[in-house]
PDB file of C-alpha atoms in Angstrom:
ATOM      1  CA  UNK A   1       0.000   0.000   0.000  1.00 96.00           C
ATOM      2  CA  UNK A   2       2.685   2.430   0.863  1.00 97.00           C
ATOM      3  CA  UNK A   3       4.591   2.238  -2.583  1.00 97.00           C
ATOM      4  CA  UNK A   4       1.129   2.290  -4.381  1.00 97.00           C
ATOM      5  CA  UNK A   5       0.647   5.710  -2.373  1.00 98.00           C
ATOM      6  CA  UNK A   6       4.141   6.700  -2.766  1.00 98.00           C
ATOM      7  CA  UNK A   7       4.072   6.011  -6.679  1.00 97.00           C
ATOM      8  CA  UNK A   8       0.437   8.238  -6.947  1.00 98.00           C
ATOM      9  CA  UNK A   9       2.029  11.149  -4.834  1.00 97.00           C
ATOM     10  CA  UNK A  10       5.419  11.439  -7.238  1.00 97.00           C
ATOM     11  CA  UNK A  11       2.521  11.318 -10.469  1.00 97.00           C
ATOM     12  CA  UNK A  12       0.124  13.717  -8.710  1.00 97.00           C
ATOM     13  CA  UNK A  13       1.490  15.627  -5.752  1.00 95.00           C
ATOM     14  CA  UNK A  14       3.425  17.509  -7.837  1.00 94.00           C
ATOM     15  CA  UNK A  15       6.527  17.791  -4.637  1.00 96.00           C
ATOM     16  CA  UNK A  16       9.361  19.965  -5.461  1.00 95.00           C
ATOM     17  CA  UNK A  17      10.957  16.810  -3.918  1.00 94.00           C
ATOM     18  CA  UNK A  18      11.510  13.152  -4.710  1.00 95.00           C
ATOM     19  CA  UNK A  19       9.191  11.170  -3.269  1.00 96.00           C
ATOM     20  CA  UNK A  20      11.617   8.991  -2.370  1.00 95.00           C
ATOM     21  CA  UNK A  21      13.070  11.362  -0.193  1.00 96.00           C
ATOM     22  CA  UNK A  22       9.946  12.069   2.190  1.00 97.00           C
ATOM     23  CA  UNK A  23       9.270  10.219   5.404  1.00 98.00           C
ATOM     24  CA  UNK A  24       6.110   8.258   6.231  1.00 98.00           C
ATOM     25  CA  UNK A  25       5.569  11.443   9.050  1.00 98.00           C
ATOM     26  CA  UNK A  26       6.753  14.014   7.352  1.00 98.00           C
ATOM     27  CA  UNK A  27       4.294  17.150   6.387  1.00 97.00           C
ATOM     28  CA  UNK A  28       3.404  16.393   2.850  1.00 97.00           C
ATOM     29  CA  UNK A  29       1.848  20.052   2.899  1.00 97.00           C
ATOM     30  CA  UNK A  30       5.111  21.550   3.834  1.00 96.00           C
ATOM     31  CA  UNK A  31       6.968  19.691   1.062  1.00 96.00           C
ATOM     32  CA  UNK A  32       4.731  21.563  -1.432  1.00 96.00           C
ATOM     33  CA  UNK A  33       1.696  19.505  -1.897  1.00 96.00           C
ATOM     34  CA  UNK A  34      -1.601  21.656  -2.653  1.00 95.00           C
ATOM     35  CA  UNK A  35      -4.973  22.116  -2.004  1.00 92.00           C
ATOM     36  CA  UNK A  36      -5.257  20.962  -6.014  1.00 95.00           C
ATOM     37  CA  UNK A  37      -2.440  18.523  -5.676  1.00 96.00           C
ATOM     38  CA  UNK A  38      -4.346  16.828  -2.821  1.00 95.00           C
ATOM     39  CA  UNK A  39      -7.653  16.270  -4.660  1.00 95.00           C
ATOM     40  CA  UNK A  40      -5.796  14.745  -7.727  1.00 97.00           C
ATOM     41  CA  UNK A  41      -3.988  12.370  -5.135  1.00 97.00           C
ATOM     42  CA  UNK A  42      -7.600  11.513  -3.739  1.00 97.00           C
ATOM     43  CA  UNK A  43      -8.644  10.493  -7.197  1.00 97.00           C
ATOM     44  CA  UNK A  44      -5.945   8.183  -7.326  1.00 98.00           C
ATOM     45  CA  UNK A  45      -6.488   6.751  -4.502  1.00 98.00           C
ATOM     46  CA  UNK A  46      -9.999   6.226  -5.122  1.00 98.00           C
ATOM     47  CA  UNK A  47      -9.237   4.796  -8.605  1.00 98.00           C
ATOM     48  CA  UNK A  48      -6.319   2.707  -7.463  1.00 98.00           C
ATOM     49  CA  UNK A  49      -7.846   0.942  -3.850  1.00 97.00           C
ATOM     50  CA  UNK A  50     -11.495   0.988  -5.267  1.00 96.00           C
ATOM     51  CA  UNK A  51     -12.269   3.513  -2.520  1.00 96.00           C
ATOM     52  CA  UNK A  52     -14.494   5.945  -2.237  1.00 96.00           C
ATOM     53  CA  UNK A  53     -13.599   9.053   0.427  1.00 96.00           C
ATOM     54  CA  UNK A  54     -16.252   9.637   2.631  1.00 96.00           C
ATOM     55  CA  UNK A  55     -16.915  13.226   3.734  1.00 95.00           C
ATOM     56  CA  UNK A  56     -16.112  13.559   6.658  1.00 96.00           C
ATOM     57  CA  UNK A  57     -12.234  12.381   6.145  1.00 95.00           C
ATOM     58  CA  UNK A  58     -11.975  14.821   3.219  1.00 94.00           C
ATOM     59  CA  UNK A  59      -9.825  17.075   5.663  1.00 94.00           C
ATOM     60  CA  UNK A  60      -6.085  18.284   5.355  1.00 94.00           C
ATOM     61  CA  UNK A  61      -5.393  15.635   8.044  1.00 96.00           C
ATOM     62  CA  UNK A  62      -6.344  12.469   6.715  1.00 96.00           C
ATOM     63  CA  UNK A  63      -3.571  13.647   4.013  1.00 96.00           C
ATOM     64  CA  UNK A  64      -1.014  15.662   6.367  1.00 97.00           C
ATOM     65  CA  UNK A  65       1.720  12.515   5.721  1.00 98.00           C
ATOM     66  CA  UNK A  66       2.133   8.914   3.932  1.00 98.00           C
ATOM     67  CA  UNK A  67       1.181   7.370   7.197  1.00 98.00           C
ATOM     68  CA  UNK A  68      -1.832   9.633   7.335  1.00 98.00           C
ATOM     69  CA  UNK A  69      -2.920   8.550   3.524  1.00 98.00           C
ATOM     70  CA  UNK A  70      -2.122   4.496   4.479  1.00 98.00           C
ATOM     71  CA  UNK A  71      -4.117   4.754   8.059  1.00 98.00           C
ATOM     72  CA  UNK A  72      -7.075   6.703   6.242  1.00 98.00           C
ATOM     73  CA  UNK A  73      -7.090   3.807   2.950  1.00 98.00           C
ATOM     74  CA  UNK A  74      -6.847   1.451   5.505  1.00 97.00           C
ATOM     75  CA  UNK A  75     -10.349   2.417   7.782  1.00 96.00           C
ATOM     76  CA  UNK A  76     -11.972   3.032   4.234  1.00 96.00           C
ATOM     77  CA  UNK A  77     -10.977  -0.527   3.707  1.00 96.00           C
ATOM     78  CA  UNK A  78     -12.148  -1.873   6.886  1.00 94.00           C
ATOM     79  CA  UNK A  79     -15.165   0.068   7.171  1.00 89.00           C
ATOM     80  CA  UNK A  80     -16.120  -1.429   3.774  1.00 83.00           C
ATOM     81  CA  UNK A  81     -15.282  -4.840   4.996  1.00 82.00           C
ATOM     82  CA  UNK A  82     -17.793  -4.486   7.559  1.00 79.00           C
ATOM     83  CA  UNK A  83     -20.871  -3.132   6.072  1.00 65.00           C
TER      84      UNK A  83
END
């Protein structure tokens, strides 16, 4: 999951920075990632887990870091499992 989110972030994040070169924790928004940036990265995401976003995690947090992306895919995953 993390190199499928890595790979979308270098194609749509459009970082000043390797992606390669970004922690799990570090602040994706303070390595240059945008409002616009972030809603490309969403679609993705949506296209590439089969995901859809609910509302209420369309927030800067839920994409503040990699770890934040793979923790919010992952509850979208298990809150699909279970309804």
């Amino acid at each position: 999951m993390n190199e499928t989110i890595r790979t979308l972030l270098a194609k749509l994040g459009g970082l000043p920075v390797s992606v390669d070169t970004v922690a799990d924790d570090a602040d994706l928004y303070a390595a240059g990632l945008s409002s616009f940036a972030s809603v490309q990265l969403m679609l993705g995401l949506e296209e590439a887990f089969d995901i859809e976003f609910p509302d209420h995690l369309l927030n800067r947090k839920s994409f503040a870091s990699i770890g934040a992306i793979e923790a919010t895919v992952k509850s979208i995953l298990e809150d699909r499992k279970v309804a």
